[in-house]
Coordinates of C-alpha atoms and ligand atoms in Angstrom, one line a residue:
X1 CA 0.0 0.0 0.0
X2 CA 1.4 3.9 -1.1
X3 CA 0.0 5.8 0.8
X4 CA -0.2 9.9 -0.7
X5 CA -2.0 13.0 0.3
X6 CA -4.4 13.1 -2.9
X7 CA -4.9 10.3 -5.9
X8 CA -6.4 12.2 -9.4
X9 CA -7.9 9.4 -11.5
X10 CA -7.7 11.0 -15.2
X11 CA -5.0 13.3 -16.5
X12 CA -6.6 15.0 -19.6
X13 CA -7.0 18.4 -19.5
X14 CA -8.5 19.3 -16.4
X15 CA -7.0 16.6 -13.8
X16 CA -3.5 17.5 -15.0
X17 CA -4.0 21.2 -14.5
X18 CA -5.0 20.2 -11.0
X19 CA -2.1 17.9 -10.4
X20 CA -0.2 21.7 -12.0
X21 CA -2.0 23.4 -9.3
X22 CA -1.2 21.6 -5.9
X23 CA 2.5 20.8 -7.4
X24 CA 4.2 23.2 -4.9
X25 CA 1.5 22.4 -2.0
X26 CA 3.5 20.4 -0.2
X27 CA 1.3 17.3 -0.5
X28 CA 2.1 14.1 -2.5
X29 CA 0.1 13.4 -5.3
X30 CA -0.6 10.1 -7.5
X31 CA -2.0 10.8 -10.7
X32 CA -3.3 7.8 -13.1
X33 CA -3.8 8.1 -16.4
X34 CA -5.4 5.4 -18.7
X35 CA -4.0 6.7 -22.0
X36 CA -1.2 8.8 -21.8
X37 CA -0.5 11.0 -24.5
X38 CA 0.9 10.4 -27.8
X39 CA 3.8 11.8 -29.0
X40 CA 3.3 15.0 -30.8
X41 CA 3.5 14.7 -34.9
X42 CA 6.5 16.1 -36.3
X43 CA 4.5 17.3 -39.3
X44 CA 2.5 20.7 -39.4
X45 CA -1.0 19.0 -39.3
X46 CA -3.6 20.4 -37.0
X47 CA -5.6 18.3 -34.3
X48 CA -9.3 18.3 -35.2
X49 CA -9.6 18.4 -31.5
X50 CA -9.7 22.5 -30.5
X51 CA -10.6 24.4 -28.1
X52 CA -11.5 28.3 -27.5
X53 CA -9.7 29.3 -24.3
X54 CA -11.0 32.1 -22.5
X55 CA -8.6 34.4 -20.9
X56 CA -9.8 33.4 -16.9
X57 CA -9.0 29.9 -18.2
X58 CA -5.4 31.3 -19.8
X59 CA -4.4 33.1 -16.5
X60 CA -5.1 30.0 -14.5
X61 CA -2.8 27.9 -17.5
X62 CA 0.0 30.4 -16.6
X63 CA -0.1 31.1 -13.0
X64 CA 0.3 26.9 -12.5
X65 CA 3.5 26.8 -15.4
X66 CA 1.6 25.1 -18.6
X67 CA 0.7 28.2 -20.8
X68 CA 4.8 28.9 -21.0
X69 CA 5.1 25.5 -22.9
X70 CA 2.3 26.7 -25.7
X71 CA 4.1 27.5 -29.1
X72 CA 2.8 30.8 -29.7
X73 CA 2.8 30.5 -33.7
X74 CA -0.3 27.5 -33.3
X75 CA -2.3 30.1 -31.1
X76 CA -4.8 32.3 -32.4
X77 CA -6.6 35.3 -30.7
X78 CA -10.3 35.9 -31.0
X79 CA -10.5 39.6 -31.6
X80 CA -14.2 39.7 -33.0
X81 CA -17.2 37.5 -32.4
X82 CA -20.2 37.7 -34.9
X83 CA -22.8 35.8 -34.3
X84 CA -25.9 35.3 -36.5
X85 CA -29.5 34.0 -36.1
X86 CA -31.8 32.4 -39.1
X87 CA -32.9 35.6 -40.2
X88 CA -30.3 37.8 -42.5
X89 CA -31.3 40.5 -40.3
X90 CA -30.6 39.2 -36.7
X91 CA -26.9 39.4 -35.9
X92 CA -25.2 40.4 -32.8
X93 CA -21.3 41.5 -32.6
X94 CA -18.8 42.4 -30.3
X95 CA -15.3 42.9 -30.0
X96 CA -12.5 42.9 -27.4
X97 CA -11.6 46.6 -28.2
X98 CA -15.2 47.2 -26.8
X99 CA -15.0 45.8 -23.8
X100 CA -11.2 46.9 -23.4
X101 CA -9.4 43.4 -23.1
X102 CA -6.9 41.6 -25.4
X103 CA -8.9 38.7 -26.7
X104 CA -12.1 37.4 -26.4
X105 CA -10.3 34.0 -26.3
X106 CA -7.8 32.2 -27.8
X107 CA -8.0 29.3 -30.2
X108 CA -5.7 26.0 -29.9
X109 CA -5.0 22.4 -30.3
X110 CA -6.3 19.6 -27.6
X111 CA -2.9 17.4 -28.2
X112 CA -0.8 21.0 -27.9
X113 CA -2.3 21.8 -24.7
X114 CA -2.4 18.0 -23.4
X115 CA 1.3 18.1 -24.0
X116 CA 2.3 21.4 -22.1
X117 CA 0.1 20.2 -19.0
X118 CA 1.8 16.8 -19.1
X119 CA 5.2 18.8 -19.2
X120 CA 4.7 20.4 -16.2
X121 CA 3.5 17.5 -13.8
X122 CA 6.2 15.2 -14.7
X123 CA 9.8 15.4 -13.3
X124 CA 8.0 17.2 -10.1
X125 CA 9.0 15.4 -6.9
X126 CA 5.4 16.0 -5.1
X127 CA 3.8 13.8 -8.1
X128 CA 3.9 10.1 -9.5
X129 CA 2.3 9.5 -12.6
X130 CA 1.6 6.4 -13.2
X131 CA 0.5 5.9 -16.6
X132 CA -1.5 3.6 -18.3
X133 CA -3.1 2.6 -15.3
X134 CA -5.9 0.5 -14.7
X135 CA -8.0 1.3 -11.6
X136 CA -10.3 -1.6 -10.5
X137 CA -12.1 -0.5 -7.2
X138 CA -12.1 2.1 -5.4
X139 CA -12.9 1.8 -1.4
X140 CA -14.1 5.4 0.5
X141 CA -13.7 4.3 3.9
X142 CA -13.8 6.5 6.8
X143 CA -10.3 7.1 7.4
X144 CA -9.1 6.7 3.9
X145 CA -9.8 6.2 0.1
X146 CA -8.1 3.5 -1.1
X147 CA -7.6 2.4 -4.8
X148 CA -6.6 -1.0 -6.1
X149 CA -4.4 -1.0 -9.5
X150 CA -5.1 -4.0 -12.2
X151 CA -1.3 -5.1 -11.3
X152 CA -2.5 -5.5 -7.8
X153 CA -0.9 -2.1 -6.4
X154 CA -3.1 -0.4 -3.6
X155 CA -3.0 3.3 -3.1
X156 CA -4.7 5.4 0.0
X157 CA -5.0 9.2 0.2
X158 CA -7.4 10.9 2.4
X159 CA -9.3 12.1 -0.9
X160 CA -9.6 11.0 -4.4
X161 CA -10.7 13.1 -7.2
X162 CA -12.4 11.8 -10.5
X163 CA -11.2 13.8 -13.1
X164 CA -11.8 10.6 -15.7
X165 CA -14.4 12.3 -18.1
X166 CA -18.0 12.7 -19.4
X167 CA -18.2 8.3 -18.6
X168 CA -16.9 8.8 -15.0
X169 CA -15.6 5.4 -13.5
X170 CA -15.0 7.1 -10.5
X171 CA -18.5 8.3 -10.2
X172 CA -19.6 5.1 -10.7
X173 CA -17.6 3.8 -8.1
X174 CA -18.8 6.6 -5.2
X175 CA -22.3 5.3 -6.1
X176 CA -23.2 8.5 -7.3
X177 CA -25.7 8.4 -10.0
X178 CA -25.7 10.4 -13.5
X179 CA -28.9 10.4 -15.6
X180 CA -27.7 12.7 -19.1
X181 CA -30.0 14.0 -21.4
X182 CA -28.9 13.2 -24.7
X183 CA -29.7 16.0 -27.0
X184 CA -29.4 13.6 -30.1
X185 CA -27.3 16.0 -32.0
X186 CA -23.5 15.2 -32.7
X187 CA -20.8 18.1 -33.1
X188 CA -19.4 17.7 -36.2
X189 CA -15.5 19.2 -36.7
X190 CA -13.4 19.2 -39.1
X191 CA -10.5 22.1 -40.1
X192 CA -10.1 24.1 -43.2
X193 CA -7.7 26.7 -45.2
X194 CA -10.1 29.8 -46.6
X195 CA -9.6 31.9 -49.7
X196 CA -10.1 34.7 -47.5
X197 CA -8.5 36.0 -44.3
X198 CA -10.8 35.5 -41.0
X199 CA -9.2 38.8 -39.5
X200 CA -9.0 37.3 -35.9
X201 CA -13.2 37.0 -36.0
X202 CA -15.5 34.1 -34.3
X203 CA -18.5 33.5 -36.3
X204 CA -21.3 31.5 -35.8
X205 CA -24.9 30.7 -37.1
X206 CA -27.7 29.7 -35.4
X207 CA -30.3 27.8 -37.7
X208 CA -33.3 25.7 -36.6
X209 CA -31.6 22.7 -37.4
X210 CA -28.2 23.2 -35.8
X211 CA -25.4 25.7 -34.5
X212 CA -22.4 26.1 -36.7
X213 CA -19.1 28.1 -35.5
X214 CA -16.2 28.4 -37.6
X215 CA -13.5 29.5 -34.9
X216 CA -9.9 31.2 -36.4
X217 CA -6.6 29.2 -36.2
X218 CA -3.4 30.5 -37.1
X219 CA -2.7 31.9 -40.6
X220 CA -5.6 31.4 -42.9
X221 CA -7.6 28.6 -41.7
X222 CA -10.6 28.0 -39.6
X223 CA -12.0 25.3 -37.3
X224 CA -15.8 24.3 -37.7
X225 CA -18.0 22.9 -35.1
X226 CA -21.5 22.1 -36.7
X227 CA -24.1 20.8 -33.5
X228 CA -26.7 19.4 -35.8
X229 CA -28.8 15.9 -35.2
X230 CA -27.6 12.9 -35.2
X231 CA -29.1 12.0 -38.8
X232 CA -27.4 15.1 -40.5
X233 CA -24.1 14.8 -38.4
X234 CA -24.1 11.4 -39.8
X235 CA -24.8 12.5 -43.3
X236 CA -22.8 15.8 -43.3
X237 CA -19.5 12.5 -42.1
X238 CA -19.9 10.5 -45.5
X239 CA -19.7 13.7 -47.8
X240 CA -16.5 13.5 -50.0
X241 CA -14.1 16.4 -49.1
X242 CA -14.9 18.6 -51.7
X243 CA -18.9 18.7 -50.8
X244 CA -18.3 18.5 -47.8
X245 CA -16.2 22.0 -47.9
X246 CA -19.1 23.6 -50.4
X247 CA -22.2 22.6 -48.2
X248 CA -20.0 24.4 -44.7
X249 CA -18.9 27.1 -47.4
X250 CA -22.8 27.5 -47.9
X251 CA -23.9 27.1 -44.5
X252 CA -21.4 29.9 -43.8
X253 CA -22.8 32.3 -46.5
X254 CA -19.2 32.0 -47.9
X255 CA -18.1 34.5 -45.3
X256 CA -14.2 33.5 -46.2
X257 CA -14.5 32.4 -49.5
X258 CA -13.9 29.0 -50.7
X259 CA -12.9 26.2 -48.2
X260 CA -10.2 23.5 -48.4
X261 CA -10.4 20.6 -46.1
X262 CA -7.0 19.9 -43.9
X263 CA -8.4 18.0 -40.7
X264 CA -11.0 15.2 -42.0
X265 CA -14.1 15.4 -40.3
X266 CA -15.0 13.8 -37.2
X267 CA -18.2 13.6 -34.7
X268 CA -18.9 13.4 -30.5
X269 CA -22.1 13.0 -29.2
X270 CA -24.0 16.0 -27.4
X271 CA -24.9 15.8 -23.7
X272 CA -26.4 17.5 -21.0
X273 CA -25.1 16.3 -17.4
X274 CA -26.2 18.0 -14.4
X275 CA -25.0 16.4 -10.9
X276 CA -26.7 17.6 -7.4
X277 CA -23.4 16.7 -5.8
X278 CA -19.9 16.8 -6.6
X279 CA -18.4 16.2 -3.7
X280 CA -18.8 13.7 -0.9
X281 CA -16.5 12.2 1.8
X282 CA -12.8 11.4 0.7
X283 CA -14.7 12.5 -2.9
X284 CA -14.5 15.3 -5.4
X285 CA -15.1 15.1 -9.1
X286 CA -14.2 17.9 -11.6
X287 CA -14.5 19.0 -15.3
X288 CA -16.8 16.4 -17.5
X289 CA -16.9 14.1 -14.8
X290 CA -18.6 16.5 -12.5
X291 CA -20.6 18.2 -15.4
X292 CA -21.5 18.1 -19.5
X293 CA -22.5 21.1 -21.4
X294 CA -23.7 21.6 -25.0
X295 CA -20.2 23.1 -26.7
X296 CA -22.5 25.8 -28.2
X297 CA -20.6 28.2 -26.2
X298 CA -17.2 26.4 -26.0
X299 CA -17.1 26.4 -22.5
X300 CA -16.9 23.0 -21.4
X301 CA -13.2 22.3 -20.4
X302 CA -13.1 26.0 -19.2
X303 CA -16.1 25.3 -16.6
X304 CA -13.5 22.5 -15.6
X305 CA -10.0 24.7 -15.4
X306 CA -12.3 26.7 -13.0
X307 CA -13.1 23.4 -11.0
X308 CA -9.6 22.7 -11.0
X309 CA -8.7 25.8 -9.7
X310 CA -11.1 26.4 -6.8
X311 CA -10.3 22.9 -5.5
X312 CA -6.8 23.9 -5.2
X313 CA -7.5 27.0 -3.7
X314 CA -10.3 25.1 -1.5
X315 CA -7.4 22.2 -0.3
X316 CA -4.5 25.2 0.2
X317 CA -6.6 27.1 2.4
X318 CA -7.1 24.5 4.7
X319 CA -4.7 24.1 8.0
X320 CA -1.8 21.7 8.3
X321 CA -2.6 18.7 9.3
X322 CA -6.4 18.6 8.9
X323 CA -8.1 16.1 7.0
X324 CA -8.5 17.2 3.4
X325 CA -11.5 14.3 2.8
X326 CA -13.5 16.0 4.9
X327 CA -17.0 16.6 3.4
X328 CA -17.5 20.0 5.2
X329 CA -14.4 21.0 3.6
X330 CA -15.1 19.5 0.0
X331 CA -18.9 21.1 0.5
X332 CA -17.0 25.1 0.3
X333 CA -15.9 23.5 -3.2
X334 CA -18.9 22.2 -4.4
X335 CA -20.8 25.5 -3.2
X336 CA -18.2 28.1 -4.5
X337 CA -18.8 25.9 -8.3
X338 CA -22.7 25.3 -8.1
X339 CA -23.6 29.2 -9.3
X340 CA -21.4 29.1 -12.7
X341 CA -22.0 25.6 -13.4
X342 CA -25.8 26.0 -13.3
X343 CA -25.9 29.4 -15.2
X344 CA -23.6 27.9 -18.1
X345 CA -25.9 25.0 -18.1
X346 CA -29.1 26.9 -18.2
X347 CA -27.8 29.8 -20.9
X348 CA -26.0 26.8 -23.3
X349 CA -28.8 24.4 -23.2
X350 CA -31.7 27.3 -23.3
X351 CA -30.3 28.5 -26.3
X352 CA -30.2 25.3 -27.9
X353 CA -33.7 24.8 -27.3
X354 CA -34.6 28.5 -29.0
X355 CA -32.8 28.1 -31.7
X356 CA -33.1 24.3 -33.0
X357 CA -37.2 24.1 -32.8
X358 CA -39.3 25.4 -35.9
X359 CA -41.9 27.1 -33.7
X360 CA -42.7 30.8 -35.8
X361 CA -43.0 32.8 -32.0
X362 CA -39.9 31.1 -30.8
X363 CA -38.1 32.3 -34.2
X364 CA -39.6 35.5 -33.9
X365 CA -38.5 35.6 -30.1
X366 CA -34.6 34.2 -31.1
X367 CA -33.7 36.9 -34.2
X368 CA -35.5 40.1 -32.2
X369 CA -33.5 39.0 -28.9
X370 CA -30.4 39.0 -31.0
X371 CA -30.8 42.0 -33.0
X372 CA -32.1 43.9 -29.8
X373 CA -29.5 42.4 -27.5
X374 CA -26.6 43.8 -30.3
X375 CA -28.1 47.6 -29.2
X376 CA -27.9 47.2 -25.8
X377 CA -24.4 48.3 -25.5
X378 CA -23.8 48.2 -21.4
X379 CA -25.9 44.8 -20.8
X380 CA -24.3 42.8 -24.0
X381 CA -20.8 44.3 -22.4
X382 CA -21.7 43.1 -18.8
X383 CA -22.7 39.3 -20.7
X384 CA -19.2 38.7 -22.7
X385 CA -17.4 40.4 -19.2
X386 CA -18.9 37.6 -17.3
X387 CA -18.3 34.8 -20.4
X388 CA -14.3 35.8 -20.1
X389 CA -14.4 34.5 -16.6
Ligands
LIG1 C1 -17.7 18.6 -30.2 C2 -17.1 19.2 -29.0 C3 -16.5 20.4 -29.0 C4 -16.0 21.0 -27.9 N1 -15.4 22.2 -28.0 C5 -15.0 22.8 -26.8 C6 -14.5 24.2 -26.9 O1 -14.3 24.8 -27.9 N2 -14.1 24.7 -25.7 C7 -14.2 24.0 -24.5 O2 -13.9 24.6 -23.5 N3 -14.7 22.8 -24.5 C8 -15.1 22.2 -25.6 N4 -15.6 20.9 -25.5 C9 -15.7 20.2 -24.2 C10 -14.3 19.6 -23.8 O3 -13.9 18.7 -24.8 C11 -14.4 18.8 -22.5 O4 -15.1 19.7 -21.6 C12 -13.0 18.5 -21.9 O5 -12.3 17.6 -22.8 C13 -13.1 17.9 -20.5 O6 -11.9 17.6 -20.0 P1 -11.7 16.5 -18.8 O7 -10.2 16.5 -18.5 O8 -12.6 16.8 -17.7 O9 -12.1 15.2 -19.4 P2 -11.5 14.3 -20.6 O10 -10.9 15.2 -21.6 O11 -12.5 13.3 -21.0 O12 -10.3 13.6 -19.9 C14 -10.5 12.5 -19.0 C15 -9.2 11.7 -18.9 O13 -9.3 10.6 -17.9 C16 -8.8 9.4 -18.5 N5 -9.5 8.3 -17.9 C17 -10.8 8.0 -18.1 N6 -11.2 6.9 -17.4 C18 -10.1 6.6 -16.7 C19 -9.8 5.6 -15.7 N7 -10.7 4.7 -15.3 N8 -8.5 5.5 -15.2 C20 -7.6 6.4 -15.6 N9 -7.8 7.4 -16.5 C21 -9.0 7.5 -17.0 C22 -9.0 9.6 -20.0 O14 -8.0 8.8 -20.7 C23 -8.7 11.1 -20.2 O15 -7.4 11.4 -20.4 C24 -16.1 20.3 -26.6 C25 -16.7 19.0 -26.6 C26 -17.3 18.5 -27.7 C27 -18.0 17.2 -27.6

């Protein structure tokens, strides 16, 4: 038996940036990992897999070390959002000039950002990664959690945290039950080089039958995520490249031009998961194991860098030498995240129900709340204020 001061079971995004968090805490950390990451490819291709970043979510990637491994020519700034309803008329905009910050968010690879977080957890004395490792049971006892490996290895920590993803095993485990709502759409993504230059802009279109976003990498290309039901996802994946790149050219009123496909497409199903608790004794769970939003807003691994960082802050703040499995101390964590995680879930999956549903008053209600929201200067400032984090 290895006995440590916290196990993480998961190290994608969000479990690593915890284990990047607590590094200098003082406290010894295990952290498994199923699959670890591959190597990074030594050509210039582009990982289908991206994310838009937004700068509470950058500042937290700095202050724990990762963001300082990013290479700065495969990150792009989101100077200008535009975003568009199903009538020509119904746009709202904004910009980070208006609102007097840098970027709206920053656009970047899944595997780039995997690889600077996994750069700054290993070689650190406080943490063992142990990677690929199977967990197969986990044990929250009253004076311990404790954690038996497929190889027969047994680890106890006063807490474990699930940080395994959207299909939790340690959820499962703590008994703790998860009832999604599948949305039956699929985001569809794929990458693309445009005629045109993007200028640093965000766009998206809302349509009754789906939510397409074409999000600006480096240089002149794009990244698309299309939220659309599962029957057109599945059709929009067996188009050949070249209609393929016409019918998103379309959808996108051939706002850049002609397209040319560099990432082939690829799919994940859409789900809503809301938890009443995240936290128990000797328990925590964070990012998509504690919570699953529609990606409609792209805020989905930042609701879980946020996590990540207010159970640091939650487990430095408390004494020496108290018990950090403590469900009235885990409770401040779960509290201080219920607010955000709620509204994110309420504003992302409200708007998907506006805007995918034929109803004429709905569509009515969706392109005026747009067009009317764009003139409200000081309120549609105080909304992308509070989406920065
Ligand atoms: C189409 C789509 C587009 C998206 N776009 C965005 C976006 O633009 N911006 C955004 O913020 N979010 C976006 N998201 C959401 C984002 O992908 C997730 O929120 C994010 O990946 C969650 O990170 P995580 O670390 O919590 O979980 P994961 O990324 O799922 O990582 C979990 C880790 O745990 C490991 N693991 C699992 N089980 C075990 C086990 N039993 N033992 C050991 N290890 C285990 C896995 O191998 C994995 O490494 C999008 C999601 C979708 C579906």
């Amino acid at each position: 038996m290895t006995s440590y001061d916290l196990i993480i079971v998961g190290a994608g995004l969000v479990g690593a940036s915890l284990a990047a968090a607590l590094r200098d805490s003082g406290r010894r950390i295990a952290l498994l990992e199923g699959r670890p990451p591959q190597p990074l490819p030594q050509d210039d291709s582009w990982d289908v897999r991206i994310y838009a970043i937004s700068p509470g979510s950058r500042r937290f990637l700095t202050d724990i070390g990762a963001w300082q491994h990013m290479d700065a020519g495969r990150l792009c700034a989101v100077e200008r959002m535009r975003v568009a309803g199903d009538r020509r008329s119904s746009v709202l905009e904004f910009s980070a000039d208006e609102i007097r910050t840098e970027e709206l968010a920053c656009i970047l690879e899944n595997r780039l950002l995997q690889a600077a977080l996994w750069q700054s957890v290993q070689g650190c004395d406080a943490i063992d990664v142990i990677a690929p490792a199977e967990p197969t049971a986990l044990q929250l006892d009253d004076d311990a959690a404790r954690l038996t490996l497929a190889d027969g290895r047994v680890l106890s920590a006063p807490l474990v945290v699930g940080a395994d993803g959207a299909n939790s095993w340690v959820r499962q485990q703590a008994g703790i039950g998860a009832a999604p709502r599948l949305y039956r759409q699929k985001g569809v993504v794929a990458n693309f080089a445009t005629e045109q230059p993007h200028d640093g802009v965000a766009r998206q279109w809302f349509f009754p039958d789906g939510i397409l976003a074409w999000l600006p990498l480096p240089g002149r290309r794009v990244s698309m995520v299309w939220s659309t039901w599962d029957e057109q996802a599945d059709a929009l994946l067996t188009l050949d490249a070249a209609t393929l790149c016409e019918r998103v050219a379309e959808a996108g009123e051939h706002a850049l031009g002609r397209l040319e496909l560099i990432t082939p497409a690829a799919a994940f199903p859409l789900r809503l998961l809301h938890l009443e608790r995240i936290a128990s004794h000797r328990l925590a769970l964070i990012g998509d194991a504690a919570h699953n939003v529609h990606p409609l807003a792209g805020q989905g691994v930042n609701l879980g860098f946020q996590d990540a960082r207010e159970l640091a802050r939650v487990l430095g703040e408390a004494p020496a030498g108290s018990d950090i499995g403590e469900h009235l101390l885990l409770r401040r964590y779960e509290r201080a995240r219920k607010e955000d995680i709620v509204a994110m879930q309420a504003v992302t999956d409200g708007l998907q129900r506006l805007f995918n549903n034929d109803n004429k008053l709905l569509a009515w209600l969706r392109n005026t709340g747009l067009a009317f929201t764009d003139k409200l200067g000081p309120i549609k400032h105080a909304l992308v204020r509070h989406a920065l984090g």
